[in-house]
Amino acid sequence: MKHWLIAGMTFTAIALWSTTMTASPADIWPSDGEEQRLWLRAQEEERVINESGLLYEDPQLEAYLNEVARKLQPPDVLRSVPIKILVLKDPHLNAFAFPNGVIYVHTGILARMENEAQLATLLGHEMTHCTHKHALKAFRKLKNLHPVSTFDACTQDTPGRSRDLVTLLGSTGALAAITGYTRELETEADQVGFQLVLRAGYDVKEGAKLFEHLKEEIEIYKIKEPFVFGTHPKLKKRIENCEHFLESCEGEKGSGIKNREVFLKKVHKVILENAHLDLKTGRFDMAQKGLERYLALEPQNARAYYLLGEVFRQQGDQERAKAFLGKAIAIDPAYPDPHKAIGLIYYKGGERGRARSYFETCLALSPNVPDRAYIEGYLAECKEE
Amino acid sequence: MIKKCSCVLLLLMTACAPWLPVGGPYESPSHRFSVVLPEKWMKLRAEDDLLLSKDGPFLQYILIQERRIEKPFAHTRKTLQRDMLAQEAAQVIVDEISSDRSVYDFQIIQNTPARINGHKGFQLVFTHKNRDGLVFKTRYCGILAGDWFYAIRYNAAQRYYFDKDIGAFESILSSFEVWEEKTG
């Protein structure tokens, strides 16, 4: 009887599992040998990224991003390439797609977007890399250029050769998604992506605005790094692609969906987290813009005011720093970090009495603050005076 | 910064890497610092960096760097400032390392003030992983002295190697002497 019970429970569990699971990259496997190898390589890269601590984990946000992706693609396409969107903690404007349908979007690019139509433009572009097998095309193009070395790398399994294979697949297959594809493949991703966006009812004009944000960042920071819309072809050409597409669909482009409110509701936390990342990388102006944008959405957020205070404190503008840190304290008097930051400003300015008061408040609010040893040192000096 | 270390390590893999046995007093070619090196270790001098290892740099290394404070970092646009507190300098170093995309799962274990032969400084203890998931532990001491920043760090595989040679690092640290004006 007990065995039947266990068997029944197991059967029920399997049945429930099979009905609730959606298709994942592991369930769908390409028949082509070369493509299989690219997918394996992509899975390995995915594992490394997912264990790196760089994933921005927000199930609600991921669900929203995947919902937008599903709106763009017909169900039969999604059955052959199971698209999965994940977010990476990285302030740089980038997104990349692996051949097995896994797409990583940086917090940096999400935080700069204004609405769902811009997000759809990005996802449409990246999904096209997957659905149109751009990684495989790039791999085969390289194989035709270097047939002997590619053949050797793919067929021999000595340690050195294995490393060649990994390098080869890494640079031309899975990793090509990060560094960008050829001009032709990127143009195809633009064109097909725009069509997906238009067909789903979004305002395609928003795609052009996304390019403008990216152009602005390239100019400010003189970016040379791999960049979703910054390479292959150059951004200028990409803007031309967009303009040509807009001309070709004159009359349809202005009536589309933007979904600004829904987008900002889902993404606003990313704006704050990304501003913190911008601050860490010393991109103070981008951090300031992000925080001001976040505060326009969430005007009573003490952490945003604290980070804005830090933006100015770390640049040496102590008066503006104190103003924003003071606002953070006014909103949340129990938040220790702005007390510590104001204490540091007074300490460095030689106003040890005032510094002492803020440091003591900080430690009283948070006795286990990670930099307690520093603060105790400052307090000891303040007391000596 | 860690990427730079990786480049140095890569250089060491080449056959012409100038490994030399060390032991005893060592004075930097810049004449800005001196240190007593442990016996049975090997050293590589590359530009302004002094790299030491006993079992190979992929298992453990001690790296002593001297850099002008205005020298830009690779991963953060923040720079060190002459009037920075040790805590602020430590934050710049943390931001530089944590912004490096080749550093996985960066975790700070300790960030405390430190005094290194009379100089006010900081000490960080942190771990990170490489692509294969191997955990490395680092003890990183930094001091600002005039126009120069000195970093003395010990990095080793967390399992077995870190504890094995931490004594050699502490010995080097206690002998480290900067030949410039002292702060604090």
XYZ file of C-alpha atoms in Angstrom:
569
model
C 0.000 0.000 0.000
C 2.807 2.339 0.990
C 4.560 1.678 -2.349
C 1.408 2.496 -4.285
C 1.056 5.703 -2.304
C 4.632 6.739 -3.090
C 4.185 5.772 -6.743
C 0.974 7.759 -6.933
C 2.572 10.814 -5.348
C 5.541 10.531 -7.701
C 3.252 10.247 -10.737
C 1.248 13.273 -9.583
C 4.443 15.262 -9.021
C 5.755 14.385 -12.485
C 2.411 15.230 -14.078
C 2.279 18.585 -12.281
C 5.883 19.312 -13.193
C 5.329 18.526 -16.858
C 2.271 20.752 -17.098
C 3.704 23.723 -15.242
C 7.164 23.856 -16.784
C 7.586 26.015 -19.831
C 10.086 25.124 -22.534
C 13.619 25.868 -21.450
C 16.807 25.894 -23.516
C 17.530 22.386 -22.233
C 14.254 21.030 -23.640
C 14.903 22.184 -27.184
C 18.085 21.109 -28.856
C 19.270 21.920 -32.384
C 19.851 19.015 -34.760
C 22.885 20.546 -36.456
C 26.197 19.455 -34.921
C 27.912 22.825 -35.149
C 24.912 24.575 -33.671
C 24.835 22.036 -30.854
C 28.423 22.937 -30.017
C 27.563 26.632 -30.010
C 24.671 25.983 -27.648
C 26.918 23.953 -25.350
C 29.417 26.777 -25.318
C 26.613 29.245 -24.623
C 25.422 27.091 -21.716
C 28.922 27.131 -20.254
C 29.111 30.932 -20.553
C 25.643 31.148 -19.015
C 26.806 29.060 -16.052
C 29.828 31.291 -15.493
C 27.716 34.452 -15.638
C 24.978 33.052 -13.421
C 27.512 32.071 -10.736
C 29.473 35.326 -10.972
C 27.348 37.337 -8.558
C 26.643 39.746 -11.427
C 23.014 38.720 -11.985
C 20.441 41.291 -10.956
C 17.859 39.020 -9.425
C 14.322 40.362 -9.483
C 11.782 37.708 -10.503
C 9.039 40.278 -11.152
C 11.283 42.289 -13.464
C 12.425 39.144 -15.286
C 8.801 38.088 -15.739
C 7.977 41.493 -17.217
C 10.952 41.468 -19.619
C 10.069 37.977 -20.798
C 6.439 39.002 -21.242
C 7.501 41.884 -23.521
C 9.737 39.470 -25.464
C 6.801 37.067 -25.911
C 4.649 39.882 -27.317
C 7.191 40.370 -30.103
C 7.589 36.814 -31.359
C 5.019 34.377 -32.733
C 4.646 31.287 -30.476
C 6.082 28.914 -33.108
C 9.341 30.908 -33.181
C 9.582 30.790 -29.397
C 9.124 27.019 -29.502
C 12.256 26.628 -31.639
C 14.354 29.176 -29.717
C 13.196 29.459 -26.095
C 13.971 33.089 -25.316
C 14.960 33.886 -21.728
C 15.802 37.435 -20.637
C 18.087 38.034 -17.638
C 19.523 41.226 -16.177
C 23.186 41.884 -15.387
C 24.457 44.376 -12.807
C 26.535 46.505 -15.151
C 26.205 50.260 -15.694
C 27.451 50.193 -19.280
C 24.897 50.385 -22.079
C 24.899 46.887 -23.418
C 22.872 43.768 -24.032
C 23.895 40.525 -25.681
C 22.306 37.321 -26.856
C 23.615 33.786 -26.758
C 22.667 31.462 -29.616
C 20.490 29.314 -27.330
C 18.096 32.190 -26.741
C 19.432 33.504 -23.446
C 19.630 37.303 -23.579
C 21.407 39.425 -20.968
C 20.381 43.057 -20.592
C 22.590 45.364 -18.545
C 21.052 47.480 -15.802
C 22.778 50.428 -17.507
C 20.671 50.233 -20.649
C 17.447 49.444 -18.770
C 17.972 52.445 -16.521
C 18.340 54.811 -19.489
C 15.180 53.650 -21.283
C 11.977 55.644 -21.006
C 9.264 53.228 -22.040
C 8.316 49.728 -23.131
C 8.563 50.599 -26.827
C 12.302 51.286 -26.378
C 12.695 48.029 -24.469
C 10.864 46.202 -27.269
C 13.293 47.710 -29.806
C 16.262 46.371 -27.865
C 14.717 42.938 -27.325
C 13.582 42.697 -30.947
C 17.149 43.327 -32.066
C 18.704 40.831 -29.661
C 16.096 38.125 -30.271
C 16.768 38.360 -34.006
C 20.395 37.389 -33.353
C 19.035 34.164 -31.808
C 16.143 33.391 -34.175
C 18.224 34.104 -37.292
C 21.140 31.991 -36.044
C 23.676 34.797 -36.300
C 26.186 32.997 -34.097
C 26.112 29.968 -36.376
C 26.464 32.153 -39.485
C 29.432 33.954 -37.943
C 31.032 30.624 -37.030
C 30.580 29.202 -40.540
C 31.930 32.362 -42.129
C 35.087 32.040 -40.072
C 35.303 28.339 -40.870
C 35.236 29.139 -44.582
C 37.964 31.709 -44.135
C 40.188 29.366 -42.096
C 39.046 25.826 -43.056
C 42.145 23.928 -41.883
C 42.470 25.421 -38.436
C 38.738 25.270 -37.840
C 38.558 21.651 -38.969
C 41.500 20.732 -36.733
C 40.008 22.531 -33.807
C 36.673 20.795 -34.218
C 37.928 17.270 -34.703
C 40.974 16.804 -32.499
C 40.794 16.523 -28.793
C 44.328 16.982 -27.593
C 44.544 19.514 -24.770
C 45.921 22.236 -27.014
C 43.328 21.624 -29.674
C 40.507 21.664 -27.159
C 41.659 25.034 -26.032
C 41.657 26.195 -29.664
C 38.095 24.999 -30.031
C 36.997 26.849 -26.971
C 38.760 29.965 -28.188
C 37.290 29.581 -31.636
C 33.757 29.031 -30.472
C 34.176 31.672 -27.854
C 35.236 34.390 -30.228
C 33.058 33.558 -33.192
C 30.078 31.877 -31.672
C 28.731 32.443 -28.237
C 30.928 35.401 -27.445
C 30.320 37.126 -30.756
C 27.045 38.065 -29.171
C 28.902 40.192 -26.641
C 31.402 41.825 -28.953
C 28.943 42.392 -31.791
C 28.388 40.703 -35.158
C 29.307 41.785 -38.659
C 27.730 44.845 -40.213
C 25.355 42.706 -42.312
C 24.108 40.648 -39.368
C 23.648 43.704 -37.154
C 21.713 45.451 -39.954
C 19.509 42.384 -40.327
C 18.905 42.376 -36.554
C 17.911 46.052 -36.779
C 15.529 45.528 -39.700
C 13.850 42.387 -38.405
C 13.752 43.854 -34.898
C 11.958 46.990 -36.107
C 9.412 44.838 -37.945
C 8.735 42.841 -34.777
C 8.253 46.048 -32.803
C 5.880 47.494 -35.378
C 3.894 44.261 -35.697
C 3.449 44.112 -31.912
C 1.903 47.577 -32.018
C 4.717 49.571 -30.415
C 5.741 53.068 -31.420
C 8.795 52.462 -33.604
C 9.889 56.113 -33.310
C 11.007 55.251 -29.789
C 13.765 53.078 -31.261
C 15.384 56.209 -32.681
C 15.277 57.834 -29.230
C 17.067 54.835 -27.766
C 19.854 55.308 -30.307
C 20.126 58.960 -29.290
C 20.651 57.999 -25.622
C 23.392 55.643 -26.684
C 25.024 58.237 -28.934
C 25.062 60.669 -26.014
C 26.854 58.176 -23.780
C 29.389 57.295 -26.456
C 30.221 60.967 -26.895
C 30.457 61.731 -23.173
C 32.700 58.800 -22.321
C 34.431 58.287 -25.684
C 33.448 54.636 -25.436
C 35.497 52.124 -27.371
C 34.304 48.981 -25.613
C 31.947 46.349 -27.073
C 28.604 47.992 -27.239
C 25.258 46.755 -28.422
C 24.555 49.601 -30.802
C 28.003 51.146 -30.875
C 29.805 48.708 -33.164
C 29.200 46.841 -36.420
C 28.089 49.047 -38.050
C 28.848 52.312 -36.353
C 26.064 54.044 -34.511
C 25.634 56.603 -37.297
C 24.792 53.801 -39.724
C 22.415 52.295 -37.182
C 20.582 55.600 -36.834
C 20.305 55.689 -40.639
C 18.843 52.151 -40.586
C 16.271 53.354 -38.118
C 15.419 56.467 -40.141
C 15.010 54.429 -43.329
C 12.698 52.054 -41.559
C 10.643 54.899 -40.143
C 10.317 56.401 -43.639
C 9.189 53.063 -45.011
C 6.393 52.736 -42.475
C 5.210 56.359 -42.588
C 1.706 56.656 -41.160
C 2.043 53.705 -38.780
C 4.868 54.907 -36.603
C 3.022 57.564 -34.596
C 0.092 55.495 -33.419
C 1.949 52.807 -31.512
C 2.112 51.761 -27.899
C 4.695 53.301 -25.540
C 3.579 51.912 -22.155
C 5.664 54.408 -20.204
C 3.912 54.043 -16.844
C 3.924 50.245 -16.820
C 7.584 50.203 -17.855
C 8.716 52.649 -15.170
C 6.745 50.835 -12.488
C 8.550 47.600 -13.330
C 12.006 49.089 -13.920
C 12.306 51.946 -11.418
C 14.306 49.914 -8.863
C 16.897 49.239 -11.560
C 17.362 52.996 -12.007
C 18.414 53.307 -8.346
C 20.665 50.237 -8.347
C 22.308 51.299 -11.576
C 22.944 54.806 -10.242
C 24.843 53.145 -7.392
C 26.903 51.196 -9.955
C 27.577 54.423 -11.879
C 28.759 55.980 -8.617
C 31.133 53.072 -7.962
C 32.627 53.392 -11.433
C 33.100 57.115 -10.885
C 30.617 58.135 -13.611
C 29.291 60.869 -11.356
C 27.225 62.708 -13.961
C 25.418 59.530 -15.025
C 24.845 58.602 -11.368
C 23.402 62.062 -10.711
C 21.076 61.837 -13.732
C 19.890 58.393 -12.682
C 19.237 59.469 -9.109
C 17.381 62.602 -10.166
C 15.276 60.488 -12.490
C 14.560 58.006 -9.715
C 13.640 60.762 -7.270
C 11.157 62.138 -9.801
C 9.439 58.745 -9.558
C 10.020 58.110 -5.830
C 10.444 61.509 -4.157
C 10.511 60.132 -0.604
C 13.383 57.692 -0.957
C 16.114 58.270 1.621
C 18.649 55.988 -0.097
C 18.408 57.957 -3.352
C 19.074 61.218 -1.484
C 21.970 59.563 0.364
C 23.531 58.374 -2.919
C 23.015 61.816 -4.453
C 24.788 63.260 -1.425
C 27.627 60.795 -1.991
C 27.857 61.847 -5.659
C 28.642 65.384 -4.510
C 30.699 64.478 -1.413
C 33.014 62.269 -3.460
C 33.512 65.106 -5.938
C 34.337 67.559 -3.159
C 31.125 69.637 -3.350
C 30.453 69.434 0.377
C 27.653 71.984 0.605
C 25.445 70.269 -1.958
C 26.365 66.933 -0.421
C 25.207 68.095 3.017
C 21.933 69.359 1.550
C 21.049 65.997 0.008
C 22.325 63.986 2.980
C 20.204 66.206 5.222
C 17.147 65.380 3.089
C 17.903 61.670 3.460
C 17.992 62.072 7.249
C 14.784 64.117 7.216
C 13.006 61.318 5.322
C 14.469 58.489 7.405
C 16.206 59.607 10.622
C 17.088 55.974 11.442
C 19.158 55.517 8.259
C 22.811 55.458 9.479
C 24.743 56.058 6.240
C 23.904 59.760 5.723
C 24.883 60.440 9.357
C 28.280 58.854 8.697
C 28.725 60.805 5.443
C 27.952 64.164 7.072
C 30.277 63.183 9.934
C 33.064 62.636 7.394
C 32.463 66.049 5.828
C 32.732 67.788 9.207
C 35.681 65.632 10.276
C 37.674 66.490 7.168
C 36.661 70.137 7.504
C 38.093 70.226 11.034
C 34.696 70.633 12.757
C 35.318 67.762 15.129
C 32.473 68.561 17.553
C 29.847 68.342 14.824
C 31.552 65.307 13.303
C 31.467 63.533 16.659
C 27.722 64.049 16.994
C 27.015 62.523 13.558
C 29.422 59.609 14.074
C 27.894 58.793 17.443
C 24.405 58.841 15.933
C 25.570 56.540 13.136
C 26.976 53.985 15.584
C 23.924 54.233 17.830
C 21.669 53.518 14.849
C 23.833 50.710 13.519
C 26.313 49.272 16.032
C 27.519 46.688 13.495
C 28.135 49.104 10.619
C 30.875 47.515 8.413
C 33.284 50.454 8.810
C 32.858 50.726 12.561
C 36.627 50.556 13.152
C 37.187 53.703 11.066
C 34.410 55.590 12.842
C 35.712 54.603 16.270
C 39.100 55.956 15.211
C 37.558 59.294 14.174
C 35.610 59.466 17.417
C 38.749 58.830 19.460
C 40.458 61.736 17.694
C 37.407 63.977 18.117
C 37.351 63.245 21.852
C 41.077 64.034 22.211
C 40.408 67.519 20.929
C 43.890 46.032 -10.940
C 43.248 42.295 -10.766
C 43.283 42.201 -14.558
C 46.710 43.823 -14.457
C 47.848 41.121 -12.058
C 46.511 38.508 -14.474
C 48.566 40.085 -17.271
C 51.665 39.944 -15.099
C 50.898 36.312 -14.311
C 50.481 35.600 -18.012
C 53.864 37.145 -18.612
C 55.289 34.794 -16.048
C 54.003 31.838 -17.996
C 56.297 32.718 -20.867
C 59.686 31.068 -20.888
C 61.636 34.320 -20.636
C 60.041 35.500 -17.376
C 62.879 36.818 -15.210
C 62.284 34.791 -12.030
C 64.975 35.260 -9.430
C 65.405 33.716 -5.986
C 65.095 36.213 -3.142
C 65.750 36.566 0.562
C 66.857 39.382 2.830
C 66.729 43.169 2.476
C 65.351 44.593 -0.763
C 65.329 48.196 -1.913
C 63.067 49.262 -4.752
C 64.829 50.618 -7.869
C 62.888 53.849 -7.337
C 64.495 54.129 -3.872
C 61.086 54.900 -2.428
C 60.570 51.802 -0.323
C 62.458 48.918 1.201
C 61.345 45.570 2.515
C 62.831 42.344 3.858
C 61.951 39.437 1.590
C 61.445 35.875 2.825
C 63.876 33.085 1.975
C 62.977 30.430 -0.618
C 60.623 32.737 -2.530
C 61.051 33.904 -6.122
C 60.563 37.420 -7.410
C 59.666 39.161 -10.606
C 60.249 42.856 -11.008
C 57.970 44.335 -13.684
C 57.800 48.117 -14.085
C 56.799 49.477 -10.684
C 55.567 46.174 -9.333
C 57.383 43.590 -7.256
C 55.798 40.177 -7.530
C 56.795 37.303 -5.241
C 55.698 33.700 -5.156
C 56.762 30.481 -3.543
C 54.765 27.738 -5.261
C 53.750 29.645 -8.402
C 51.670 32.794 -8.813
C 48.466 30.866 -9.567
C 48.627 29.381 -6.079
C 49.915 32.335 -4.087
C 51.617 35.653 -4.652
C 52.623 38.783 -2.802
C 52.482 41.945 -4.887
C 53.955 45.286 -3.878
C 52.951 48.205 -6.061
C 53.895 51.860 -6.009
C 51.818 54.218 -8.099
C 51.415 57.953 -8.350
C 48.119 58.919 -6.784
C 46.801 60.661 -9.906
C 47.347 57.569 -12.082
C 43.937 56.478 -13.427
C 42.491 53.086 -12.602
C 41.226 50.627 -15.191
C 37.659 50.082 -13.995
C 36.621 53.157 -12.037
C 37.055 56.759 -13.069
C 37.601 57.688 -9.440
C 41.134 58.625 -8.525
C 43.037 58.733 -5.283
C 43.587 62.179 -3.764
C 46.444 63.370 -1.622
C 44.089 64.552 1.143
C 41.978 61.405 1.234
C 41.289 59.583 4.462
C 42.442 55.957 4.495
C 38.787 54.928 4.491
C 38.145 56.946 1.329
C 41.201 55.447 -0.369
C 39.976 51.974 0.592
C 36.605 52.767 -0.993
C 38.302 53.710 -4.286
C 40.189 50.406 -4.268
C 37.006 48.458 -3.467
C 35.168 50.257 -6.276
C 38.016 49.547 -8.696
C 38.066 45.825 -7.912
C 34.302 45.356 -7.731
C 33.855 47.147 -11.082
C 36.228 44.693 -12.768
C 34.094 42.247 -14.759
C 36.752 39.529 -14.544
C 36.334 39.436 -10.756
C 33.481 37.117 -9.882
C 31.544 36.999 -6.651
C 33.592 39.700 -4.913
C 32.980 39.637 -1.156
C 34.545 41.977 1.398
C 35.297 40.197 4.656
C 37.037 43.060 6.427
C 37.729 46.762 5.800
C 39.650 48.342 8.664
C 42.161 51.102 9.323
C 45.755 49.923 9.557
C 49.063 51.463 10.525
C 52.004 50.250 8.485
C 55.319 51.327 9.937
C 53.894 54.625 11.100
C 51.851 55.327 8.000
C 48.087 55.571 8.253
C 46.471 53.175 5.876
C 43.830 50.539 5.433
C 43.520 46.801 5.264
C 41.011 44.930 3.148
C 40.360 41.212 3.293
C 38.217 39.913 0.461
C 37.462 36.849 -1.607
C 36.628 36.416 -5.249
C 36.202 33.554 -7.712
C 37.743 32.902 -11.090
C 35.851 31.561 -14.128
C 36.222 27.998 -12.886
C 34.723 28.815 -9.510
C 37.999 28.579 -7.582
C 37.926 30.908 -4.569
C 40.872 33.227 -3.930
C 41.400 35.194 -0.771
C 43.289 38.484 -0.661
C 44.676 40.610 2.124
C 45.287 44.075 0.708
C 47.055 46.851 2.619
C 47.287 50.352 1.215
C 48.893 53.589 2.301
C 48.951 57.090 0.881
C 52.332 58.748 1.375
C 52.777 62.102 -0.285
C 52.226 61.777 -4.027
C 52.447 57.993 -3.920
C 50.115 55.159 -3.133
C 51.612 51.858 -1.957
C 49.686 48.620 -2.109
C 50.970 45.451 -0.499
C 48.761 42.466 -1.082
C 48.767 38.758 -0.525
C 46.569 36.620 -2.760
C 46.227 32.862 -2.580
C 43.808 30.060 -3.207
C 41.577 30.227 -0.151
C 41.790 26.514 0.423
C 45.106 25.483 2.014
C 47.447 28.055 0.427
C 46.129 31.262 2.018
C 46.765 30.114 5.575
C 50.013 28.368 4.644
C 51.945 31.516 3.704
C 50.149 34.327 5.512
C 53.093 34.412 7.942
C 55.495 35.349 5.138
C 53.191 38.196 4.147
C 52.969 39.499 7.715
C 56.751 39.403 7.947
C 57.079 41.436 4.739
C 54.432 43.894 5.910
C 56.172 44.529 9.213
C 59.446 45.254 7.395
C 57.904 47.541 4.764
C 59.415 51.008 4.939
C 58.536 54.018 2.800
C 61.383 56.484 2.328
C 59.180 59.529 2.063
C 57.413 61.912 4.413
C 55.149 60.104 6.838
C 51.484 61.013 7.143
C 49.405 61.055 10.277
